[in-house]
PDB file of N, CA and C in Angstrom:
ATOM      1  N   MET T   1      -9.305  83.438-206.383  1.00 60.00           N
ATOM      2  CA  MET T   1      -9.589  83.630-205.179  1.00 60.00           C
ATOM      3  C   MET T   1     -10.950  83.378-205.250  1.00 60.00           C
ATOM      4  N   LYS T   2     -11.152  81.602-204.581  1.00 83.00           N
ATOM      5  CA  LYS T   2     -12.996  81.829-204.728  1.00 83.00           C
ATOM      6  C   LYS T   2     -13.401  82.113-203.569  1.00 83.00           C
ATOM      7  N   ILE T   3     -12.676  82.076-202.369  1.00 84.00           N
ATOM      8  CA  ILE T   3     -13.626  82.778-201.247  1.00 84.00           C
ATOM      9  C   ILE T   3     -13.529  83.552-201.038  1.00 84.00           C
ATOM     10  N   GLY T   4     -12.461  84.829-201.612  1.00 81.00           N
ATOM     11  CA  GLY T   4     -12.683  85.881-201.615  1.00 81.00           C
ATOM     12  C   GLY T   4     -14.203  86.229-202.556  1.00 81.00           C
ATOM     13  N   ARG T   5     -14.375  85.734-203.785  1.00 84.00           N
ATOM     14  CA  ARG T   5     -15.708  86.038-203.934  1.00 84.00           C
ATOM     15  C   ARG T   5     -16.466  85.148-203.640  1.00 84.00           C
ATOM     16  N   ALA T   6     -16.733  84.095-203.038  1.00 89.00           N
ATOM     17  CA  ALA T   6     -17.845  83.454-202.307  1.00 89.00           C
ATOM     18  C   ALA T   6     -18.448  84.837-201.146  1.00 89.00           C
ATOM     19  N   LEU T   7     -17.740  85.176-200.291  1.00 87.00           N
ATOM     20  CA  LEU T   7     -17.788  86.308-199.117  1.00 87.00           C
ATOM     21  C   LEU T   7     -18.096  87.388-199.712  1.00 87.00           C
ATOM     22  N   ALA T   8     -17.942  87.578-201.017  1.00 86.00           N
ATOM     23  CA  ALA T   8     -17.974  89.213-201.260  1.00 86.00           C
ATOM     24  C   ALA T   8     -19.827  89.796-201.381  1.00 86.00           C
ATOM     25  N   ASN T   9     -20.466  88.472-201.844  1.00 90.00           N
ATOM     26  CA  ASN T   9     -21.643  89.080-201.874  1.00 90.00           C
ATOM     27  C   ASN T   9     -22.187  88.743-200.439  1.00 90.00           C
ATOM     28  N   PRO T  10     -23.093  89.848-199.703  1.00 91.00           N
ATOM     29  CA  PRO T  10     -23.583  89.691-198.510  1.00 91.00           C
ATOM     30  C   PRO T  10     -24.556  88.529-197.893  1.00 91.00           C
ATOM     31  N   LEU T  11     -25.376  88.466-199.212  1.00 94.00           N
ATOM     32  CA  LEU T  11     -26.272  87.422-199.647  1.00 94.00           C
ATOM     33  C   LEU T  11     -25.944  86.304-199.371  1.00 94.00           C
ATOM     34  N   ARG T  12     -24.577  85.338-199.361  1.00 94.00           N
ATOM     35  CA  ARG T  12     -23.997  84.684-199.208  1.00 94.00           C
ATOM     36  C   ARG T  12     -23.241  84.424-197.657  1.00 94.00           C
ATOM     37  N   VAL T  13     -23.125  85.272-197.367  1.00 92.00           N
ATOM     38  CA  VAL T  13     -22.694  85.581-195.896  1.00 92.00           C
ATOM     39  C   VAL T  13     -23.809  84.886-195.247  1.00 92.00           C
ATOM     40  N   ARG T  14     -25.128  85.582-195.393  1.00 94.00           N
ATOM     41  CA  ARG T  14     -26.304  85.363-194.403  1.00 94.00           C
ATOM     42  C   ARG T  14     -26.761  84.025-194.859  1.00 94.00           C
ATOM     43  N   MET T  15     -26.078  83.544-196.174  1.00 96.00           N
ATOM     44  CA  MET T  15     -26.789  81.673-195.989  1.00 96.00           C
ATOM     45  C   MET T  15     -25.596  81.290-195.287  1.00 96.00           C
ATOM     46  N   LEU T  16     -24.309  81.438-195.139  1.00 94.00           N
ATOM     47  CA  LEU T  16     -23.162  81.216-194.085  1.00 94.00           C
ATOM     48  C   LEU T  16     -23.441  80.801-192.374  1.00 94.00           C
ATOM     49  N   LEU T  17     -24.398  82.173-192.281  1.00 93.00           N
ATOM     50  CA  LEU T  17     -24.468  82.448-190.964  1.00 93.00           C
ATOM     51  C   LEU T  17     -25.814  81.237-190.673  1.00 93.00           C
ATOM     52  N   MET T  18     -26.846  80.952-191.613  1.00 96.00           N
ATOM     53  CA  MET T  18     -27.964  80.219-191.262  1.00 96.00           C
ATOM     54  C   MET T  18     -27.503  78.787-191.152  1.00 96.00           C
ATOM     55  N   LEU T  19     -26.510  78.284-192.363  1.00 96.00           N
ATOM     56  CA  LEU T  19     -25.646  77.056-192.418  1.00 96.00           C
ATOM     57  C   LEU T  19     -25.471  76.447-191.175  1.00 96.00           C
ATOM     58  N   VAL T  20     -24.027  77.472-190.489  1.00 94.00           N
ATOM     59  CA  VAL T  20     -23.500  77.386-189.490  1.00 94.00           C
ATOM     60  C   VAL T  20     -24.277  76.926-187.892  1.00 94.00           C
ATOM     61  N   LYS T  21     -25.640  77.217-188.056  1.00 94.00           N
ATOM     62  CA  LYS T  21     -26.691  77.159-187.300  1.00 94.00           C
ATOM     63  C   LYS T  21     -27.251  75.475-187.109  1.00 94.00           C
ATOM     64  N   LYS T  22     -27.655  75.973-188.642  1.00 95.00           N
ATOM     65  CA  LYS T  22     -28.105  74.376-188.795  1.00 95.00           C
ATOM     66  C   LYS T  22     -27.935  73.414-190.222  1.00 95.00           C
ATOM     67  N   PRO T  23     -27.765  72.583-190.860  1.00 96.00           N
ATOM     68  CA  PRO T  23     -27.715  72.316-192.020  1.00 96.00           C
ATOM     69  C   PRO T  23     -28.899  72.272-192.294  1.00 96.00           C
ATOM     70  N   THR T  24     -28.897  72.268-193.548  1.00 96.00           N
ATOM     71  CA  THR T  24     -30.625  72.981-194.772  1.00 96.00           C
ATOM     72  C   THR T  24     -30.629  72.322-196.028  1.00 96.00           C
ATOM     73  N   PHE T  25     -31.673  72.385-196.530  1.00 96.00           N
ATOM     74  CA  PHE T  25     -32.070  72.166-197.618  1.00 96.00           C
ATOM     75  C   PHE T  25     -32.053  73.671-198.771  1.00 96.00           C
ATOM     76  N   ILE T  26     -31.980  73.365-199.886  1.00 96.00           N
ATOM     77  CA  ILE T  26     -32.386  74.567-200.845  1.00 96.00           C
ATOM     78  C   ILE T  26     -33.325  75.343-200.778  1.00 96.00           C
ATOM     79  N   GLN T  27     -34.266  74.505-200.317  1.00 95.00           N
ATOM     80  CA  GLN T  27     -35.894  75.065-200.561  1.00 95.00           C
ATOM     81  C   GLN T  27     -35.690  75.961-199.074  1.00 95.00           C
ATOM     82  N   ASP T  28     -35.350  75.601-198.039  1.00 96.00           N
ATOM     83  CA  ASP T  28     -35.482  76.107-196.858  1.00 96.00           C
ATOM     84  C   ASP T  28     -34.327  77.121-196.630  1.00 96.00           C
ATOM     85  N   VAL T  29     -33.574  77.525-197.324  1.00 97.00           N
ATOM     86  CA  VAL T  29     -32.210  78.768-197.502  1.00 97.00           C
ATOM     87  C   VAL T  29     -33.504  79.381-198.044  1.00 97.00           C
ATOM     88  N   ALA T  30     -34.227  79.456-199.729  1.00 97.00           N
ATOM     89  CA  ALA T  30     -34.342  80.128-200.340  1.00 97.00           C
ATOM     90  C   ALA T  30     -35.854  80.742-199.799  1.00 97.00           C
ATOM     91  N   GLN T  31     -36.640  79.906-199.253  1.00 97.00           N
ATOM     92  CA  GLN T  31     -37.725  80.060-198.202  1.00 97.00           C
ATOM     93  C   GLN T  31     -37.239  81.226-197.230  1.00 97.00           C
ATOM     94  N   ASN T  32     -36.556  81.378-196.037  1.00 96.00           N
ATOM     95  CA  ASN T  32     -35.998  81.843-195.080  1.00 96.00           C
ATOM     96  C   ASN T  32     -35.612  83.118-195.592  1.00 96.00           C
ATOM     97  N   LEU T  33     -34.519  83.260-196.861  1.00 96.00           N
ATOM     98  CA  LEU T  33     -34.186  84.142-197.324  1.00 96.00           C
ATOM     99  C   LEU T  33     -34.807  85.524-198.408  1.00 96.00           C
ATOM    100  N   HIS T  34     -36.129  84.780-198.493  1.00 97.00           N
ATOM    101  CA  HIS T  34     -36.671  85.046-199.376  1.00 97.00           C
ATOM    102  C   HIS T  34     -36.496  85.747-200.739  1.00 97.00           C
ATOM    103  N   ILE T  35     -35.844  84.287-201.419  1.00 98.00           N
ATOM    104  CA  ILE T  35     -35.569  84.676-202.452  1.00 98.00           C
ATOM    105  C   ILE T  35     -35.843  83.592-203.522  1.00 98.00           C
ATOM    106  N   PRO T  36     -35.887  83.508-204.816  1.00 98.00           N
ATOM    107  CA  PRO T  36     -36.126  82.495-205.896  1.00 98.00           C
ATOM    108  C   PRO T  36     -35.215  81.257-206.059  1.00 98.00           C
ATOM    109  N   TYR T  37     -35.642  80.034-205.761  1.00 97.00           N
ATOM    110  CA  TYR T  37     -34.872  78.706-205.342  1.00 97.00           C
ATOM    111  C   TYR T  37     -33.766  78.732-206.239  1.00 97.00           C
ATOM    112  N   ALA T  38     -33.743  79.214-207.521  1.00 97.00           N
ATOM    113  CA  ALA T  38     -32.778  79.491-208.623  1.00 97.00           C
ATOM    114  C   ALA T  38     -31.545  80.518-207.623  1.00 97.00           C
ATOM    115  N   LEU T  39     -31.973  81.321-207.397  1.00 98.00           N
ATOM    116  CA  LEU T  39     -30.618  82.152-206.966  1.00 98.00           C
ATOM    117  C   LEU T  39     -30.169  81.297-205.743  1.00 98.00           C
ATOM    118  N   ALA T  40     -30.935  80.727-204.794  1.00 98.00           N
ATOM    119  CA  ALA T  40     -30.437  80.272-203.492  1.00 98.00           C
ATOM    120  C   ALA T  40     -29.568  78.988-204.318  1.00 98.00           C
ATOM    121  N   HIS T  41     -29.794  78.488-205.153  1.00 97.00           N
ATOM    122  CA  HIS T  41     -29.057  77.125-205.799  1.00 97.00           C
ATOM    123  C   HIS T  41     -27.795  78.017-206.753  1.00 97.00           C
ATOM    124  N   MET T  42     -27.660  79.323-207.044  1.00 97.00           N
ATOM    125  CA  MET T  42     -26.768  79.598-207.866  1.00 97.00           C
ATOM    126  C   MET T  42     -25.688  79.924-206.504  1.00 97.00           C
ATOM    127  N   HIS T  43     -26.072  81.023-205.618  1.00 97.00           N
ATOM    128  CA  HIS T  43     -25.129  81.073-204.521  1.00 97.00           C
ATOM    129  C   HIS T  43     -24.921  79.815-203.583  1.00 97.00           C
ATOM    130  N   LEU T  44     -25.520  78.988-203.107  1.00 97.00           N
ATOM    131  CA  LEU T  44     -25.050  77.605-202.901  1.00 97.00           C
ATOM    132  C   LEU T  44     -23.677  77.084-203.397  1.00 97.00           C
ATOM    133  N   LYS T  45     -23.804  77.436-204.504  1.00 97.00           N
ATOM    134  CA  LYS T  45     -23.202  76.185-205.792  1.00 97.00           C
ATOM    135  C   LYS T  45     -21.823  77.202-205.566  1.00 97.00           C
ATOM    136  N   ILE T  46     -21.481  78.663-205.791  1.00 96.00           N
ATOM    137  CA  ILE T  46     -20.755  79.262-205.287  1.00 96.00           C
ATOM    138  C   ILE T  46     -19.799  79.090-203.838  1.00 96.00           C
ATOM    139  N   LEU T  47     -20.505  79.067-202.987  1.00 96.00           N
ATOM    140  CA  LEU T  47     -19.827  78.972-201.740  1.00 96.00           C
ATOM    141  C   LEU T  47     -19.697  77.187-201.761  1.00 96.00           C
ATOM    142  N   GLU T  48     -20.088  76.387-202.453  1.00 96.00           N
ATOM    143  CA  GLU T  48     -19.972  74.964-202.470  1.00 96.00           C
ATOM    144  C   GLU T  48     -18.239  74.887-203.225  1.00 96.00           C
ATOM    145  N   GLU T  49     -18.477  75.466-204.198  1.00 95.00           N
ATOM    146  CA  GLU T  49     -17.068  75.330-205.091  1.00 95.00           C
ATOM    147  C   GLU T  49     -15.801  76.429-204.550  1.00 95.00           C
ATOM    148  N   SER T  50     -16.352  77.382-203.507  1.00 93.00           N
ATOM    149  CA  SER T  50     -15.466  77.875-202.414  1.00 93.00           C
ATOM    150  C   SER T  50     -14.863  76.751-201.283  1.00 93.00           C
ATOM    151  N   GLY T  51     -15.365  75.657-201.403  1.00 93.00           N
ATOM    152  CA  GLY T  51     -15.349  74.796-199.813  1.00 93.00           C
ATOM    153  C   GLY T  51     -15.696  75.252-198.619  1.00 93.00           C
ATOM    154  N   LEU T  52     -16.543  76.697-198.301  1.00 95.00           N
ATOM    155  CA  LEU T  52     -16.740  76.939-197.288  1.00 95.00           C
ATOM    156  C   LEU T  52     -18.008  75.882-196.960  1.00 95.00           C
ATOM    157  N   ILE T  53     -18.752  75.032-197.453  1.00 97.00           N
ATOM    158  CA  ILE T  53     -20.013  74.481-197.389  1.00 97.00           C
ATOM    159  C   ILE T  53     -19.459  73.093-198.424  1.00 97.00           C
ATOM    160  N   GLU T  54     -20.747  72.160-197.968  1.00 97.00           N
ATOM    161  CA  GLU T  54     -20.775  70.943-198.612  1.00 97.00           C
ATOM    162  C   GLU T  54     -21.896  70.201-198.373  1.00 97.00           C
ATOM    163  N   GLY T  55     -22.374  69.732-199.673  1.00 96.00           N
ATOM    164  CA  GLY T  55     -23.883  69.285-200.024  1.00 96.00           C
ATOM    165  C   GLY T  55     -23.801  67.677-199.923  1.00 96.00           C
ATOM    166  N   SER T  56     -24.345  67.464-199.313  1.00 96.00           N
ATOM    167  CA  SER T  56     -24.683  65.402-199.548  1.00 96.00           C
ATOM    168  C   SER T  56     -26.005  65.417-199.794  1.00 96.00           C
ATOM    169  N   TYR T  57     -26.379  64.109-200.468  1.00 94.00           N
ATOM    170  CA  TYR T  57     -27.557  63.737-200.598  1.00 94.00           C
ATOM    171  C   TYR T  57     -28.031  62.961-199.351  1.00 94.00           C
ATOM    172  N   VAL T  58     -29.538  63.005-199.204  1.00 93.00           N
ATOM    173  CA  VAL T  58     -30.213  62.015-197.814  1.00 93.00           C
ATOM    174  C   VAL T  58     -31.484  61.652-199.125  1.00 93.00           C
ATOM    175  N   VAL T  59     -32.302  60.761-198.445  1.00 92.00           N
ATOM    176  CA  VAL T  59     -33.420  60.010-198.898  1.00 92.00           C
ATOM    177  C   VAL T  59     -34.793  60.463-198.015  1.00 92.00           C
ATOM    178  N   GLU T  60     -35.340  61.585-198.681  1.00 86.00           N
ATOM    179  CA  GLU T  60     -36.362  61.564-198.118  1.00 86.00           C
ATOM    180  C   GLU T  60     -37.748  60.598-198.643  1.00 86.00           C
ATOM    181  N   GLU T  61     -38.629  60.016-197.292  1.00 87.00           N
ATOM    182  CA  GLU T  61     -39.185  58.837-197.748  1.00 87.00           C
ATOM    183  C   GLU T  61     -40.696  59.558-198.321  1.00 87.00           C
ATOM    184  N   GLU T  62     -41.295  60.680-197.490  1.00 85.00           N
ATOM    185  CA  GLU T  62     -42.743  61.241-197.828  1.00 85.00           C
ATOM    186  C   GLU T  62     -42.284  62.438-198.693  1.00 85.00           C
ATOM    187  N   PRO T  63     -43.311  62.509-199.634  1.00 85.00           N
ATOM    188  CA  PRO T  63     -44.486  61.970-199.697  1.00 85.00           C
ATOM    189  C   PRO T  63     -44.541  60.623-200.580  1.00 85.00           C
ATOM    190  N   ARG T  64     -43.143  60.781-201.443  1.00 88.00           N
ATOM    191  CA  ARG T  64     -42.496  59.671-201.780  1.00 88.00           C
ATOM    192  C   ARG T  64     -41.187  59.321-201.598  1.00 88.00           C
ATOM    193  N   PRO T  65     -39.673  58.170-202.054  1.00 87.00           N
ATOM    194  CA  PRO T  65     -38.971  58.478-202.116  1.00 87.00           C
ATOM    195  C   PRO T  65     -38.359  59.221-202.994  1.00 87.00           C
ATOM    196  N   HIS T  66     -37.631  60.262-202.405  1.00 90.00           N
ATOM    197  CA  HIS T  66     -36.696  60.872-203.079  1.00 90.00           C
ATOM    198  C   HIS T  66     -35.577  61.270-202.917  1.00 90.00           C
ATOM    199  N   LEU T  67     -34.687  62.339-203.281  1.00 92.00           N
ATOM    200  CA  LEU T  67     -33.270  62.735-203.236  1.00 92.00           C
ATOM    201  C   LEU T  67     -33.373  63.872-202.862  1.00 92.00           C
ATOM    202  N   ARG T  68     -32.537  64.212-201.960  1.00 92.00           N
ATOM    203  CA  ARG T  68     -32.839  66.137-201.590  1.00 92.00           C
ATOM    204  C   ARG T  68     -31.062  66.084-201.197  1.00 92.00           C
ATOM    205  N   LYS T  69     -30.790  67.377-201.164  1.00 95.00           N
ATOM    206  CA  LYS T  69     -29.733  67.790-201.123  1.00 95.00           C
ATOM    207  C   LYS T  69     -29.348  68.704-200.067  1.00 95.00           C
ATOM    208  N   VAL T  70     -28.447  68.121-198.813  1.00 97.00           N
ATOM    209  CA  VAL T  70     -28.697  68.995-197.626  1.00 97.00           C
ATOM    210  C   VAL T  70     -27.121  69.684-197.466  1.00 97.00           C
ATOM    211  N   TYR T  71     -27.232  70.914-196.995  1.00 97.00           N
ATOM    212  CA  TYR T  71     -25.920  71.682-197.173  1.00 97.00           C
ATOM    213  C   TYR T  71     -25.421  72.083-195.757  1.00 97.00           C
ATOM    214  N   ARG T  72     -23.978  71.932-195.570  1.00 97.00           N
ATOM    215  CA  ARG T  72     -23.640  72.387-194.256  1.00 97.00           C
ATOM    216  C   ARG T  72     -22.449  73.200-194.466  1.00 97.00           C
ATOM    217  N   VAL T  73     -22.017  73.755-193.150  1.00 96.00           N
ATOM    218  CA  VAL T  73     -20.909  74.463-193.458  1.00 96.00           C
ATOM    219  C   VAL T  73     -19.460  73.130-192.769  1.00 96.00           C
ATOM    220  N   ARG T  74     -18.398  73.476-194.090  1.00 95.00           N
ATOM    221  CA  ARG T  74     -17.453  72.639-193.440  1.00 95.00           C
ATOM    222  C   ARG T  74     -16.182  73.593-192.692  1.00 95.00           C
ATOM    223  N   ASP T  75     -15.600  73.144-191.527  1.00 89.00           N
ATOM    224  CA  ASP T  75     -14.485  73.341-190.564  1.00 89.00           C
ATOM    225  C   ASP T  75     -13.527  74.456-191.572  1.00 89.00           C
ATOM    226  N   PHE T  76     -13.818  75.801-191.336  1.00 82.00           N
ATOM    227  CA  PHE T  76     -12.917  76.560-191.887  1.00 82.00           C
ATOM    228  C   PHE T  76     -12.133  77.629-191.344  1.00 82.00           C
ATOM    229  N   ARG T  77     -10.789  78.368-191.136  1.00 82.00           N
ATOM    230  CA  ARG T  77     -10.259  79.425-190.240  1.00 82.00           C
ATOM    231  C   ARG T  77      -9.915  80.233-191.766  1.00 82.00           C
ATOM    232  N   LEU T  78     -10.261  81.450-191.519  1.00 78.00           N
ATOM    233  CA  LEU T  78      -9.769  82.264-192.743  1.00 78.00           C
ATOM    234  C   LEU T  78      -8.966  83.346-191.568  1.00 78.00           C
ATOM    235  N   VAL T  79      -7.863  83.775-192.490  1.00 79.00           N
ATOM    236  CA  VAL T  79      -6.984  84.800-191.956  1.00 79.00           C
ATOM    237  C   VAL T  79      -6.490  85.757-193.179  1.00 79.00           C
ATOM    238  N   ILE T  80      -7.184  87.047-192.393  1.00 79.00           N
ATOM    239  CA  ILE T  80      -7.385  88.271-193.448  1.00 79.00           C
ATOM    240  C   ILE T  80      -6.020  89.032-192.988  1.00 79.00           C
ATOM    241  N   ASP T  81      -4.756  88.573-194.096  1.00 82.00           N
ATOM    242  CA  ASP T  81      -3.472  89.148-194.044  1.00 82.00           C
ATOM    243  C   ASP T  81      -3.016  90.110-195.232  1.00 82.00           C
ATOM    244  N   LYS T  82      -1.878  91.059-195.161  1.00 86.00           N
ATOM    245  CA  LYS T  82      -1.546  92.173-196.114  1.00 86.00           C
ATOM    246  C   LYS T  82      -1.520  91.108-197.407  1.00 86.00           C
ATOM    247  N   GLN T  83      -1.165  89.665-197.144  1.00 80.00           N
ATOM    248  CA  GLN T  83      -0.880  89.215-198.255  1.00 80.00           C
ATOM    249  C   GLN T  83      -1.961  88.696-199.062  1.00 80.00           C
ATOM    250  N   LEU T  84      -3.312  88.374-198.338  1.00 71.00           N
ATOM    251  CA  LEU T  84      -4.168  87.955-198.689  1.00 71.00           C
ATOM    252  C   LEU T  84      -5.030  89.261-199.030  1.00 71.00           C
ATOM    253  N   LEU T  85      -4.843  90.368-198.701  1.00 75.00           N
ATOM    254  CA  LEU T  85      -5.723  91.505-199.128  1.00 75.00           C
ATOM    255  C   LEU T  85      -5.062  92.051-200.749  1.00 75.00           C
ATOM    256  N   GLU T  86      -3.672  91.396-200.982  1.00 77.00           N
ATOM    257  CA  GLU T  86      -2.774  92.153-202.149  1.00 77.00           C
ATOM    258  C   GLU T  86      -3.216  90.653-203.287  1.00 77.00           C
ATOM    259  N   GLN T  87      -3.927  89.582-202.688  1.00 71.00           N
ATOM    260  CA  GLN T  87      -3.873  88.668-204.187  1.00 71.00           C
ATOM    261  C   GLN T  87      -5.967  89.124-204.109  1.00 71.00           C
ATOM    262  N   LEU T  88      -6.666  89.358-203.302  1.00 65.00           N
ATOM    263  CA  LEU T  88      -7.750  89.835-203.654  1.00 65.00           C
ATOM    264  C   LEU T  88      -7.737  91.164-204.644  1.00 65.00           C
ATOM    265  N   ALA T  89      -7.008  91.639-204.273  1.00 69.00           N
ATOM    266  CA  ALA T  89      -6.932  93.482-204.973  1.00 69.00           C
ATOM    267  C   ALA T  89      -6.595  92.791-206.397  1.00 69.00           C
ATOM    268  N   ASP T  90      -5.493  91.959-206.731  1.00 70.00           N
ATOM    269  CA  ASP T  90      -4.871  91.366-208.135  1.00 70.00           C
ATOM    270  C   ASP T  90      -5.968  90.981-208.836  1.00 70.00           C
ATOM    271  N   SER T  91      -6.735  90.003-207.977  1.00 59.00           N
ATOM    272  CA  SER T  91      -7.824  89.229-209.068  1.00 59.00           C
ATOM    273  C   SER T  91      -8.658  90.043-209.131  1.00 59.00           C
ATOM    274  N   SER T  92      -9.486  90.939-208.380  1.00 53.00           N
ATOM    275  CA  SER T  92     -10.166  91.766-209.162  1.00 53.00           C
ATOM    276  C   SER T  92     -10.203  92.654-210.202  1.00 53.00           C
ATOM    277  N   LYS T  93      -9.341  93.156-210.748  1.00 54.00           N
ATOM    278  CA  LYS T  93      -8.503  93.447-212.117  1.00 54.00           C
ATOM    279  C   LYS T  93      -8.825  93.322-213.409  1.00 54.00           C
TER     280      LYS T  93
END
């Protein structure tokens, strides 16, 4: 259950809330949450692999042309029912 794993960490939930408000770059996530860039990257990767967020590359022209990856929340609906809870419980064994 990749979604269960992604939502199990409070920091990733905070990232999701941040991205719901505005698509943003890794550097901005790290700065806003006061965490190292590498840690932000790791958590964003987990969220992306779960399908909750997506990243796309944009070209920044200043100070010189370079690519940056912007992250945004994908549309999703999460329903927690008995079956999901059982799957989550089984996957944590």
